[in-house]
């Protein structure tokens, strides 16, 4: 496929020698406009809008060279003579060997920089996000090899990179680490996935730049690019799904004059209980019948809003983001203990009711990013404040010595986080790029409700880092850096609100308010380091990186002491835990042929003191006690990817991932780690049709996921059988109105054969709940 670029250059005289260059970019086969084509000249720049048009104003008379590039096509240099009698220019771009479904970078410069960086990184484009969008951000990203998700119902999920999740994966949005209650198994990610343009995923140890918690990897949601001067555009997204009767809408706008710009987005989603391909659930040897295959009480609502205002000039760019994400979601009624058997709630009265148990969470953020360029320095300041307010409600029930509570609020968490990042990028010469920075963060987490699990705490961390990227020659780059972090965690005492019976040694009985947590101050400090090499040899790129990362223990790991009814167990922390330390070797080799590509990314990882929750043989008031402990862990694995073009319109992709983990010490020696994903392969076929009547550039994609059995478990985990699942999607556009951008249409059919299967990393898999059944979704996107 090729691209026909028709650039109509019409001159408008601003002064005697100033002209306005206008153009439009069209596809040669479909004659449809193409958005996102870069038009780059010396001190001149434009990007085509959704209508395919671009404009460069106030251009002096003379000869200019423009680089015309797009992520799907090979770039070309075009010479333009700017004068009063400019002629029509036609440019043909040949399609590159990059897969249409590949996780594409947004420009040649970023693509080259990604090759030169020794760290294993995936760059996810807006096109990929729109094409593969699922019910949550992490489900959307789960097609990337090495990335999976812990699903919590149909609308929530949390990230897992190479088998590690929770607080071992850092999620960054607009330069600031997203801070919520991510330690919880059933706590999702409070981020609106609409309006995101680029995401950088780092696999492996990344504490050097991102600090504690980045011990397994990073999902970095980068700020959107600054809009073009004197531009206004927007988009409307509509979504509907059959499995859970979902209805959603998202509206985004952005505008810029000369130097000031703003963006805003509103998103609302409402969905009912989702359906599973089974009529009954077996939980704790009790059979629950499902009404119409609905996983009762998994309905939810989400309302998100964000606004930003920015300023840009030659040397300064600053943008302030304000966002609020709200969600109310029901938990599968039978997952919250067995008391639901005697509940008076009619869970089957409506599939859209959000009954008990449920949670509601509100996440508010205000972030400012400011960059200043002077001499050979680029200073970047990120300042952020976050408030995460989470409530978990359930039917009040008497447990042990606890009397029946007066209300439904079992647990409440109110977390305030203040963040400051300062980074300086300095180029002393053409060979070296030195980056140095400081990250600091303060957290204050308060609790409420009648069910205790973790104490209130304050947490302060500060870290300083520096690394140098040394350009040995054009194709050989060395990266070396180090970091030191220091943290303080202060836990606060807590006593039960009710009295418990205690038998004394003298045979008497006392009634006391048991102490669950104590005032305690703990200090942690550690060093992180990274050394890597990248080498580009023609069409082959080699990467080698070795790194050391660490993670501070969390409040729940150190000081939890209560019943987690979502998991039906008693969890107990350990104040003597040491910080986790991880050593990892990453290798990445990729090669591009004329019409295909291939790559492999193996890794070796060793934890000196991995923290995990270990089931014991002890019980407290009928609940099995799980204690946090540490062990040495050895892991290895990696990802394989391949892509080829069979003929002009058919693209095939294969991606596979494998992880091996083994505890080499501790009470679970010779076992793997919990939630370890099994070997999995994703085969994707994409066929690009020619125009079919009103349907412009239609494409059909089939994804076939093959997952092996997971027999490597940690008791009391159970094994999970392998499965095969087929998903289909059809994408096209229709020109509804002549003067507007075409209406983008995406039809998806997930789980085509309504297969009953279990995802080993799913939250509900622990209670024998299969994944969602067949689902048809339609998404409409209109840009303007």
XYZ file of C-alpha atoms in Angstrom:
784
model
C 0.000 0.000 0.000
C 1.251 3.462 -0.715
C 0.326 6.953 0.310
C -0.634 9.720 -2.116
C 0.258 13.055 -0.608
C -1.448 15.945 -2.304
C -0.073 19.206 -1.000
C -1.901 22.243 -2.249
C 0.308 25.240 -1.602
C -1.638 28.448 -1.715
C 0.009 31.707 -0.716
C -1.564 34.409 1.332
C 0.505 37.562 1.611
C 0.933 38.645 5.208
C 3.744 40.966 4.222
C 5.497 41.297 0.897
C 7.480 38.052 1.380
C 5.329 35.903 3.744
C 3.122 33.030 2.660
C 0.792 30.459 4.140
C 1.433 26.798 3.200
C -1.606 24.538 3.305
C -1.914 20.886 2.408
C -3.837 17.673 2.795
C -2.640 14.070 3.184
C -4.679 11.281 1.573
C -4.348 7.531 1.241
C -3.660 6.560 -2.385
C -6.001 3.543 -2.348
C -8.884 4.882 -0.291
C -8.403 8.618 -0.891
C -9.290 9.079 2.779
C -7.511 11.670 4.932
C -4.767 10.411 7.225
C -4.239 11.906 10.646
C -0.858 12.249 12.324
C 1.469 12.705 9.327
C 4.513 14.776 10.341
C 5.559 17.640 8.037
C 8.979 18.716 9.262
C 11.256 21.415 7.873
C 13.950 23.656 9.290
C 12.189 25.581 12.101
C 8.890 24.582 10.454
C 6.569 21.864 11.674
C 3.003 20.646 11.199
C 0.948 17.528 11.850
C -2.081 16.605 9.792
C -5.426 16.860 11.592
C -8.172 14.245 11.529
C -9.278 15.728 8.181
C -5.802 15.151 6.764
C -5.123 18.878 6.457
C -2.230 20.925 7.742
C -1.108 24.528 7.626
C 2.233 26.304 8.087
C 1.852 30.052 8.347
C 4.167 33.046 7.867
C 6.724 31.302 5.624
C 9.218 33.440 3.746
C 9.872 33.054 0.036
C 12.561 30.512 -0.784
C 13.500 26.832 -1.101
C 12.620 24.400 1.712
C 13.102 20.680 2.366
C 10.327 18.869 4.272
C 10.501 15.422 5.779
C 7.139 13.654 5.328
C 6.694 10.744 7.763
C 4.064 8.565 9.372
C 4.394 5.533 11.629
C 2.982 3.231 8.916
C 5.197 4.462 6.057
C 8.822 5.008 5.152
C 9.780 8.703 5.341
C 10.694 10.809 2.312
C 12.314 14.211 1.764
C 10.335 16.659 -0.403
C 11.671 19.946 -1.785
C 9.219 22.867 -1.932
C 9.710 26.237 -3.604
C 7.691 28.822 -1.709
C 6.646 31.656 -3.981
C 3.561 33.331 -5.380
C 3.202 30.702 -8.156
C 3.679 27.498 -6.162
C 2.583 24.321 -7.948
C 0.765 21.257 -6.658
C 3.171 18.737 -5.145
C 2.499 14.989 -5.126
C 4.476 12.620 -2.909
C 4.232 8.828 -2.773
C 5.363 7.089 0.446
C 6.065 3.365 0.445
C 4.658 1.271 3.287
C 7.290 0.321 5.866
C 7.723 -3.227 7.169
C 6.288 -2.216 10.524
C 3.148 -4.186 11.383
C -0.118 -2.283 11.361
C -0.906 -3.876 14.720
C 2.543 -3.330 16.146
C 2.912 -1.207 19.233
C 4.096 1.760 17.236
C 6.082 4.777 18.276
C 4.939 8.256 17.363
C 7.740 9.412 15.141
C 11.130 8.472 13.768
C 13.023 10.249 16.539
C 11.307 8.301 19.328
C 11.792 5.088 17.388
C 15.511 5.700 17.106
C 15.818 6.696 20.765
C 14.005 3.507 21.799
C 16.586 1.477 19.878
C 19.464 3.343 21.497
C 18.132 2.760 25.034
C 19.399 -0.520 26.580
C 16.280 -0.883 28.736
C 13.585 -3.222 27.362
C 10.802 -0.802 26.483
C 7.527 -0.998 24.567
C 6.025 2.212 23.172
C 2.250 2.080 22.834
C 0.589 4.456 20.396
C -2.856 6.068 20.382
C -3.730 3.935 17.369
C -2.960 0.745 19.283
C -5.057 1.893 22.246
C -8.040 2.740 20.041
C -7.810 -0.492 18.053
C -7.485 -2.796 21.074
C -9.560 -0.952 23.670
C -11.199 -3.195 26.278
C -13.121 -2.474 29.495
C -10.098 -1.211 31.429
C -6.696 0.216 30.572
C -4.767 -2.866 31.650
C -7.075 -5.215 29.753
C -6.355 -3.057 26.690
C -2.611 -3.500 27.212
C -2.762 -7.222 27.988
C -2.067 -8.203 24.347
C 1.485 -6.935 24.762
C 3.821 -9.893 25.444
C 4.997 -9.866 29.051
C 2.056 -7.744 30.217
C -1.000 -9.271 31.881
C -3.659 -8.159 34.311
C -5.408 -9.204 37.481
C -9.035 -8.771 36.471
C -11.591 -7.799 39.116
C -14.941 -8.101 37.389
C -15.639 -6.567 33.999
C -14.604 -2.966 34.699
C -11.512 -3.155 36.906
C -8.032 -4.578 36.635
C -4.481 -4.051 37.848
C -1.164 -4.379 36.005
C 1.141 -7.400 36.022
C 4.508 -7.328 34.247
C 6.347 -10.619 33.822
C 4.332 -12.225 36.588
C 4.768 -9.484 39.207
C 2.083 -6.978 40.179
C 0.565 -4.987 43.037
C 3.162 -2.486 44.368
C 5.944 -4.030 42.313
C 4.691 -2.240 39.184
C 4.669 1.557 39.125
C 1.965 3.353 37.164
C 2.934 6.904 36.221
C 0.513 9.448 34.765
C 1.730 12.830 33.554
C 5.066 12.405 35.303
C 3.700 11.543 38.774
C 3.356 8.075 40.278
C -0.288 7.035 40.657
C -0.896 6.413 44.361
C -4.029 4.598 45.507
C -4.640 1.432 47.540
C -2.889 -0.736 44.960
C -1.769 -3.254 47.602
C -5.244 -4.835 47.657
C -6.116 -7.857 45.518
C -9.512 -6.348 44.682
C -8.398 -2.743 44.172
C -8.422 -1.665 40.532
C -6.625 1.141 38.689
C -8.433 4.506 38.860
C -7.414 5.927 35.476
C -9.589 6.977 32.524
C -8.141 5.238 29.465
C -9.811 7.589 26.982
C -7.735 10.468 25.613
C -4.359 8.792 26.215
C -1.950 9.198 23.298
C 1.247 7.399 24.324
C 2.273 4.873 26.968
C 5.781 3.643 27.688
C 6.041 0.199 29.259
C 9.306 -0.788 30.904
C 9.847 -4.475 31.598
C 12.195 -5.319 34.427
C 14.004 -3.390 37.149
C 13.333 0.349 36.785
C 14.064 1.741 40.253
C 16.950 3.820 38.876
C 14.580 6.506 37.569
C 11.250 5.654 39.176
C 12.348 4.682 42.690
C 10.875 2.127 45.081
C 8.003 -0.035 43.790
C 9.395 -0.074 40.215
C 11.070 -3.377 40.960
C 9.147 -5.286 38.258
C 8.403 -2.601 35.693
C 6.603 0.611 34.843
C 3.476 1.681 32.967
C 4.275 5.301 32.124
C 1.280 7.220 30.713
C 3.045 10.130 29.068
C 1.569 13.634 28.729
C -0.109 14.266 25.393
C 1.769 16.359 22.859
C 1.138 20.101 22.847
C -1.579 21.044 20.302
C -0.640 22.961 17.195
C -0.909 26.740 17.326
C -4.318 28.196 16.412
C -6.018 24.800 16.436
C -9.238 23.414 17.828
C -10.334 19.780 17.676
C -12.124 17.135 19.632
C -13.673 13.706 19.557
C -16.719 11.841 20.793
C -16.491 8.157 21.727
C -19.596 5.973 22.100
C -19.443 2.393 23.352
C -21.991 -0.375 23.816
C -21.544 -4.020 24.868
C -23.883 -6.993 25.034
C -22.329 -9.146 27.758
C -22.898 -6.656 30.570
C -25.239 -4.218 28.763
C -22.601 -1.507 28.952
C -23.268 2.009 27.689
C -20.465 4.553 27.636
C -19.642 7.980 26.259
C -16.481 10.058 26.310
C -16.070 13.608 24.985
C -12.694 15.302 24.575
C -11.805 18.827 23.427
C -8.581 20.757 23.016
C -7.782 24.257 21.797
C -4.687 26.392 21.435
C -4.105 29.967 20.390
C -0.550 31.240 20.011
C 0.934 30.129 23.351
C -1.932 29.132 25.657
C -3.869 25.902 25.302
C -6.383 23.801 27.183
C -7.782 20.273 27.074
C -10.801 18.697 28.707
C -12.518 15.300 28.750
C -15.661 13.834 30.302
C -16.335 10.088 30.436
C -19.317 8.145 31.775
C -19.887 4.385 31.756
C -22.762 2.350 33.154
C -22.900 -1.440 33.022
C -24.781 -4.376 34.492
C -23.777 -7.788 35.782
C -21.568 -9.604 33.323
C -22.341 -13.081 32.058
C -20.193 -16.182 32.383
C -20.557 -19.442 30.403
C -21.701 -21.490 33.390
C -24.913 -21.865 35.389
C -23.387 -22.551 38.814
C -20.376 -21.645 40.954
C -18.748 -23.961 43.493
C -17.306 -21.928 46.377
C -16.116 -23.561 49.613
C -18.092 -26.701 48.595
C -21.290 -24.655 48.358
C -23.078 -24.521 44.992
C -24.435 -21.121 43.912
C -26.927 -21.113 41.061
C -26.602 -18.205 38.611
C -29.663 -16.465 37.189
C -29.418 -16.181 33.376
C -25.636 -16.743 33.653
C -25.268 -13.346 35.370
C -22.444 -13.056 37.870
C -24.739 -11.319 40.297
C -23.839 -7.906 41.692
C -20.941 -7.141 39.331
C -22.629 -4.042 37.885
C -20.970 -0.635 38.134
C -20.859 3.041 37.211
C -17.926 5.304 36.394
C -17.820 9.089 35.981
C -14.515 10.725 35.077
C -13.557 14.336 34.345
C -10.255 16.013 33.597
C -9.131 19.471 32.548
C -5.731 20.946 31.824
C -4.406 24.379 30.925
C -0.964 24.991 29.510
C 1.479 27.530 28.182
C 4.258 26.977 25.673
C 6.971 29.206 24.274
C 10.408 28.722 22.808
C 12.079 27.645 26.067
C 9.241 27.011 28.547
C 6.311 24.619 28.483
C 4.021 24.245 31.481
C 0.733 22.356 31.869
C -1.483 21.856 34.901
C -3.772 18.806 34.982
C -6.845 18.434 37.179
C -8.698 15.128 37.118
C -11.290 13.219 39.088
C -12.149 9.536 38.632
C -15.175 8.085 40.424
C -16.388 4.497 40.369
C -18.946 2.421 42.205
C -18.738 -1.302 41.560
C -20.427 -4.301 43.049
C -18.491 -7.358 44.163
C -19.732 -10.777 43.164
C -22.128 -11.379 46.056
C -20.946 -14.912 46.745
C -17.288 -13.895 46.919
C -17.578 -12.018 50.205
C -17.852 -14.972 52.543
C -20.776 -17.383 52.776
C -23.100 -15.117 54.774
C -24.840 -14.182 51.533
C -26.694 -17.498 51.799
C -28.958 -15.938 54.450
C -29.089 -12.430 52.975
C -32.484 -10.846 52.378
C -31.210 -8.987 49.283
C -32.775 -10.124 46.006
C -29.643 -10.091 43.886
C -31.488 -11.308 40.807
C -34.161 -8.566 40.819
C -32.142 -6.514 38.327
C -28.826 -7.021 36.578
C -28.026 -3.288 36.981
C -28.471 -3.038 40.753
C -25.343 -2.380 42.800
C -26.195 -4.172 46.033
C -24.043 -5.107 49.000
C -21.167 -5.849 48.932
C -19.802 -2.981 46.854
C -17.056 -0.413 46.889
C -16.860 3.183 45.767
C -13.666 5.052 45.100
C -12.902 8.651 44.184
C -9.437 9.616 42.977
C -8.617 13.330 42.636
C -5.369 14.589 41.100
C -3.773 17.941 40.413
C -0.407 17.827 38.640
C 1.856 20.423 37.080
C 4.560 19.594 34.526
C 7.012 22.383 33.695
C 10.040 22.103 31.417
C 12.648 24.829 30.977
C 15.368 24.755 28.333
C 18.539 26.835 28.595
C 22.032 26.376 27.202
C 22.536 22.594 27.120
C 20.112 21.856 29.962
C 16.473 20.797 30.068
C 14.938 21.111 33.533
C 11.725 19.219 34.269
C 9.572 19.820 37.360
C 6.640 17.561 38.281
C 4.506 18.628 41.235
C 1.461 16.609 42.263
C -1.248 16.150 44.856
C -3.572 13.123 44.975
C -6.497 12.205 47.179
C -7.752 8.630 47.048
C -10.953 7.977 48.997
C -12.100 4.379 49.011
C -15.026 2.821 50.891
C -15.957 -0.858 51.047
C -19.517 -1.682 52.119
C -21.031 -5.018 53.077
C -23.960 -6.349 55.065
C -23.191 -5.928 58.771
C -22.605 -9.351 60.292
C -21.316 -10.486 63.648
C -17.900 -12.183 63.415
C -16.230 -13.827 66.403
C -16.505 -11.530 69.413
C -17.485 -8.572 67.240
C -21.142 -7.569 67.681
C -23.236 -6.767 64.645
C -22.175 -3.302 63.366
C -24.691 -0.479 63.035
C -23.876 0.391 59.397
C -22.545 -1.128 56.181
C -19.164 0.661 55.946
C -16.720 -2.138 56.595
C -13.524 -0.328 55.599
C -12.546 3.190 54.583
C -9.217 4.498 53.326
C -8.411 8.181 52.758
C -4.950 8.635 51.280
C -3.293 11.982 50.536
C -0.101 11.989 48.481
C 2.221 14.923 47.760
C 4.888 14.463 45.078
C 7.822 16.457 43.718
C 10.168 15.355 40.939
C 13.069 17.430 39.612
C 15.136 16.220 36.667
C 17.916 17.858 34.655
C 18.988 16.542 31.269
C 22.406 17.912 30.365
C 24.411 17.452 27.170
C 28.006 18.515 27.879
C 29.019 17.364 24.391
C 27.859 15.223 21.502
C 28.996 12.020 23.214
C 27.316 12.299 26.610
C 23.769 12.861 27.824
C 23.677 13.152 31.598
C 20.406 12.943 33.536
C 20.215 13.710 37.257
C 17.193 14.083 39.469
C 15.440 13.975 42.811
C 12.092 12.296 43.645
C 10.288 12.902 46.907
C 6.864 11.817 48.112
C 4.812 12.108 51.293
C 1.737 9.970 52.028
C -0.850 10.231 54.759
C -3.300 7.316 54.883
C -6.279 7.397 57.275
C -8.747 4.581 57.910
C -12.353 4.161 59.000
C -15.158 1.600 59.168
C -15.746 -1.275 61.547
C -13.428 -3.789 59.876
C -9.709 -3.366 60.545
C -7.039 -4.625 58.170
C -4.198 -2.081 57.964
C -3.351 0.805 60.319
C -3.189 4.496 59.597
C 0.289 5.518 58.501
C 2.542 8.295 57.233
C 5.189 7.523 54.629
C 7.999 9.755 53.381
C 10.479 8.813 50.662
C 13.252 10.690 48.916
C 15.657 9.499 46.259
C 18.450 10.954 44.139
C 19.741 9.475 40.899
C 22.083 10.157 38.001
C 22.911 8.286 34.819
C 24.926 8.926 31.712
C 24.190 7.738 28.191
C 27.516 7.585 26.371
C 27.446 7.561 22.583
C 30.472 5.417 21.741
C 29.598 5.767 18.074
C 26.428 6.266 16.041
C 25.228 2.710 16.633
C 26.744 1.835 20.021
C 25.436 3.365 23.254
C 26.343 2.725 26.900
C 24.106 3.630 29.855
C 25.312 3.621 33.462
C 23.679 5.073 36.551
C 23.047 4.791 40.268
C 20.446 5.902 42.794
C 20.008 6.104 46.549
C 16.623 6.098 48.313
C 15.652 6.743 51.903
C 12.205 6.198 53.411
C 10.389 6.532 56.730
C 7.165 4.721 57.588
C 5.200 5.638 60.710
C 2.309 3.345 61.651
C -0.313 4.417 64.184
C -1.815 2.333 66.969
C -5.293 0.837 66.688
C -7.572 -0.972 69.143
C -10.775 -2.849 68.346
C -13.983 -0.900 68.879
C -15.436 -3.950 70.668
C -14.264 -6.098 73.560
C -12.906 -9.607 73.113
C -12.744 -12.372 75.683
C -9.255 -13.307 76.862
C -8.488 -16.245 79.136
C -5.832 -15.340 81.674
C -3.143 -17.670 83.011
C -4.753 -17.724 86.477
C -7.983 -19.087 85.001
C -9.843 -15.781 85.096
C -11.444 -14.109 82.096
C -10.882 -10.538 80.902
C -12.740 -8.441 78.392
C -10.357 -6.128 76.566
C -10.114 -3.998 73.443
C -7.479 -5.928 71.514
C -4.637 -3.880 70.063
C -4.251 -4.553 66.331
C -1.465 -2.060 65.561
C 1.086 -0.016 67.468
C 2.905 3.270 67.044
C 6.043 2.354 65.184
C 8.628 4.249 63.116
C 10.727 2.312 60.603
C 13.541 3.559 58.372
C 14.631 2.065 55.057
C 17.482 2.932 52.716
C 18.969 1.251 49.688
C 20.946 1.638 46.482
C 19.755 0.967 42.920
C 21.972 0.775 39.851
C 21.821 -0.001 36.145
C 24.375 -0.740 33.425
C 23.338 -1.339 29.837
C 24.561 -1.460 26.268
C 22.692 -1.144 22.976
C 24.105 -1.878 19.534
C 22.382 -1.257 16.202
C 23.793 -3.266 13.318
C 21.927 -2.462 10.124
C 18.441 -3.935 10.713
C 19.356 -5.736 13.942
C 19.232 -4.190 17.407
C 20.941 -5.768 20.422
C 20.237 -4.700 24.021
C 21.904 -5.818 27.230
C 21.067 -4.429 30.664
C 21.827 -5.491 34.223
C 20.197 -3.726 37.135
C 19.540 -3.759 40.861
C 16.243 -2.480 42.269
C 14.598 -2.401 45.658
C 11.148 -1.955 47.208
C 10.210 -0.683 50.647
C 7.755 -2.884 52.576
C 4.197 -1.558 52.658
C 1.990 -0.872 55.664
C -0.111 -3.982 55.013
C 3.005 -6.169 54.832
C 4.412 -4.695 58.023
C 1.367 -4.086 60.230
C -1.819 -5.730 58.956
C -3.716 -7.639 61.645
C -7.293 -8.452 60.700
C -9.754 -10.413 58.588
C -9.818 -9.778 54.851
C -13.318 -11.024 54.064
C -12.791 -10.459 50.338
C -10.180 -13.216 50.555
C -11.786 -15.092 53.457
C -8.615 -15.149 55.576
C -6.854 -13.492 58.512
C -3.804 -11.445 57.393
C -0.946 -10.650 59.743
C 2.012 -8.374 58.989
C 5.612 -8.582 60.126
C 7.447 -5.492 61.437
C 10.814 -7.203 60.909
C 10.592 -7.362 57.124
C 13.544 -6.037 55.119
C 13.230 -4.158 51.822
C 13.016 -6.355 48.760
C 16.136 -6.393 46.592
C 16.081 -7.578 43.011
C 18.894 -8.270 40.553
C 17.941 -8.668 36.910
C 19.610 -9.273 33.574
C 17.665 -8.280 30.437
C 18.565 -9.059 26.835
C 16.654 -7.993 23.753
C 17.448 -8.858 20.140
C 15.250 -7.695 17.264
C 15.675 -7.855 13.515
C 13.693 -6.424 10.610
C 13.569 -8.083 7.228
C 12.008 -6.565 4.144
C 8.464 -7.736 4.928
C 8.797 -9.182 8.401
C 10.388 -8.788 11.810
C 11.400 -10.993 14.718
C 12.481 -10.387 18.292
C 13.240 -12.118 21.581
C 13.541 -10.662 25.115
C 14.869 -13.132 27.721
C 15.499 -12.168 31.362
C 16.993 -13.642 34.540
C 15.856 -12.314 37.919
C 16.885 -13.010 41.522
C 15.150 -11.695 44.664
C 17.229 -11.750 47.822
C 14.168 -11.339 50.090
C 10.852 -11.483 48.267
C 7.834 -10.581 50.447
C 4.711 -12.724 50.186
C 1.656 -13.775 52.180
C 2.120 -17.315 53.483
C -0.815 -19.487 54.667
C -0.180 -21.126 58.035
C -1.831 -23.965 59.963
C -3.087 -21.539 62.639
C -6.584 -20.055 62.900
C -8.090 -16.987 64.562
C -11.835 -17.066 65.214
C -12.375 -19.699 62.464
C -10.245 -17.794 59.921
C -7.005 -19.284 58.601
C -4.036 -17.027 59.420
C -1.820 -15.839 56.569
C 1.485 -14.248 57.598
C 3.794 -12.002 55.572
C 7.243 -13.530 55.286
C 10.299 -13.390 53.008
C 12.174 -15.828 50.825
C 14.817 -15.965 48.139
C 13.284 -16.266 44.666
C 14.814 -17.155 41.313
C 12.977 -16.289 38.099
C 13.655 -16.425 34.388
C 11.613 -16.193 31.219
C 10.964 -13.809 28.391
C 8.951 -12.894 25.331
C 9.089 -13.806 21.656
C 7.505 -11.797 18.843
C 7.347 -12.162 15.085
C 5.516 -10.391 12.292
C 5.266 -10.977 8.571
C 3.352 -9.747 5.545
C 2.061 -12.700 3.518
C 0.976 -10.446 0.707
C 0.068 -6.771 0.458
C -3.036 -6.846 2.642
C -2.492 -9.755 5.052
C -0.411 -9.300 8.188
C 0.410 -12.118 10.640
C 1.799 -11.609 14.160
C 2.869 -14.087 16.828
C 3.709 -13.177 20.418
C 4.610 -15.641 23.170
C 5.590 -15.279 26.817
C 6.946 -17.633 29.462
C 7.844 -17.217 33.142
C 9.521 -19.645 35.529
C 9.666 -18.796 39.245
C 10.979 -20.791 42.177
C 11.305 -19.957 45.870
C 14.725 -21.172 46.967
C 14.241 -20.633 50.711
C 11.536 -20.089 53.309
C 8.391 -22.061 54.235
C 7.362 -22.396 50.572
C 10.747 -23.497 49.283
C 10.625 -25.159 45.839
C 7.214 -23.623 45.067
C 6.545 -20.895 42.508
C 4.964 -17.476 43.275
C 1.232 -16.695 43.558
C -0.574 -15.442 40.447
C 2.217 -16.691 38.154
C 0.908 -16.545 34.573
C 1.320 -19.717 32.479
C 2.948 -19.985 29.065
C 0.816 -18.148 26.523
C 0.844 -17.463 22.790
C -1.181 -14.875 20.877
C -1.590 -15.329 17.113
C -3.014 -12.324 15.250
C -4.073 -12.097 11.620
C -5.104 -8.788 10.065
C -6.540 -8.364 6.587
C -6.849 -4.901 5.035
C -9.655 -4.676 2.468
C -10.126 -2.099 -0.226
C -13.076 0.247 0.089
C -16.413 -1.590 0.221
C -19.076 0.872 -0.855
C -19.550 3.333 1.995
C -17.033 1.470 4.151
C -13.625 3.096 3.913
C -10.422 1.099 4.529
C -12.148 -1.793 6.343
C -9.928 -4.288 8.178
C -10.657 -7.618 9.819
C -8.553 -8.936 12.722
C -8.585 -12.324 14.431
C -6.788 -12.910 17.747
C -6.297 -16.495 18.861
C -4.960 -16.909 22.409
C -3.448 -20.290 23.370
C -2.662 -20.665 27.067
C -1.054 -23.698 28.680
C -2.029 -25.431 31.915
C -0.722 -23.810 35.067
C 0.319 -26.635 37.360
C 3.009 -24.587 39.110
C 1.149 -23.194 42.129
C 1.592 -22.117 45.732
C -0.797 -23.902 48.129
C -3.624 -23.212 48.787
C -3.750 -22.068 45.145
C -5.271 -24.560 42.740
C -4.074 -25.530 39.295
C -5.659 -23.965 36.229
C -6.363 -25.763 32.968
C -5.156 -24.290 29.698
C -7.522 -22.809 27.152
C -7.903 -21.426 23.640
C -9.974 -18.302 22.980
C -10.781 -16.589 19.692
C -11.556 -12.863 19.426
C -12.538 -10.996 16.261
C -12.684 -7.318 15.370
C -13.767 -5.290 12.349
C -12.659 -1.670 11.911
C -13.769 0.768 9.236
C -14.929 4.347 8.705
C -17.845 6.042 6.995
C -17.880 9.564 5.612
C -21.182 10.687 7.094
C -20.773 14.340 6.208
C -18.679 15.712 3.372
C -16.956 18.421 5.385
C -16.353 16.407 8.540
C -13.886 13.685 9.391
C -15.104 10.134 8.749
C -16.946 8.268 11.497
C -14.695 5.521 12.864
C -16.478 2.218 13.593
C -15.070 -0.683 15.589
C -16.957 -3.964 16.026
C -15.541 -6.612 18.347
C -16.618 -10.151 19.125
C -14.764 -11.476 22.165
C -14.828 -15.145 23.159
C -16.424 -16.101 19.846
C -17.339 -19.645 20.922
C -18.478 -18.696 24.449
C -15.656 -20.801 25.877
C -15.658 -21.569 29.591
C -12.109 -20.966 30.789
C -10.201 -19.714 33.828
C -7.495 -17.051 33.800
C -4.901 -17.935 36.425
C -4.248 -14.256 37.221
C -7.922 -13.340 37.655
C -9.155 -12.319 41.118
C -12.368 -14.337 40.808
C -10.526 -17.451 39.602
C -9.774 -18.130 43.271
C -13.463 -18.881 43.855
C -14.063 -20.928 40.701
C -15.519 -18.110 38.570
C -14.714 -18.422 34.840
C -13.955 -15.506 32.547
C -16.686 -13.546 30.800
C -18.654 -15.253 28.060
C -19.296 -14.094 24.499
C -19.411 -10.319 24.118
C -20.275 -8.106 21.150
C -19.191 -4.483 21.382
C -19.521 -1.524 19.073
C -17.461 1.636 19.421
C -18.019 4.811 17.421
C -15.512 7.655 17.282
C -16.208 10.985 15.602
C -13.397 13.519 15.456
C -13.876 17.171 14.551
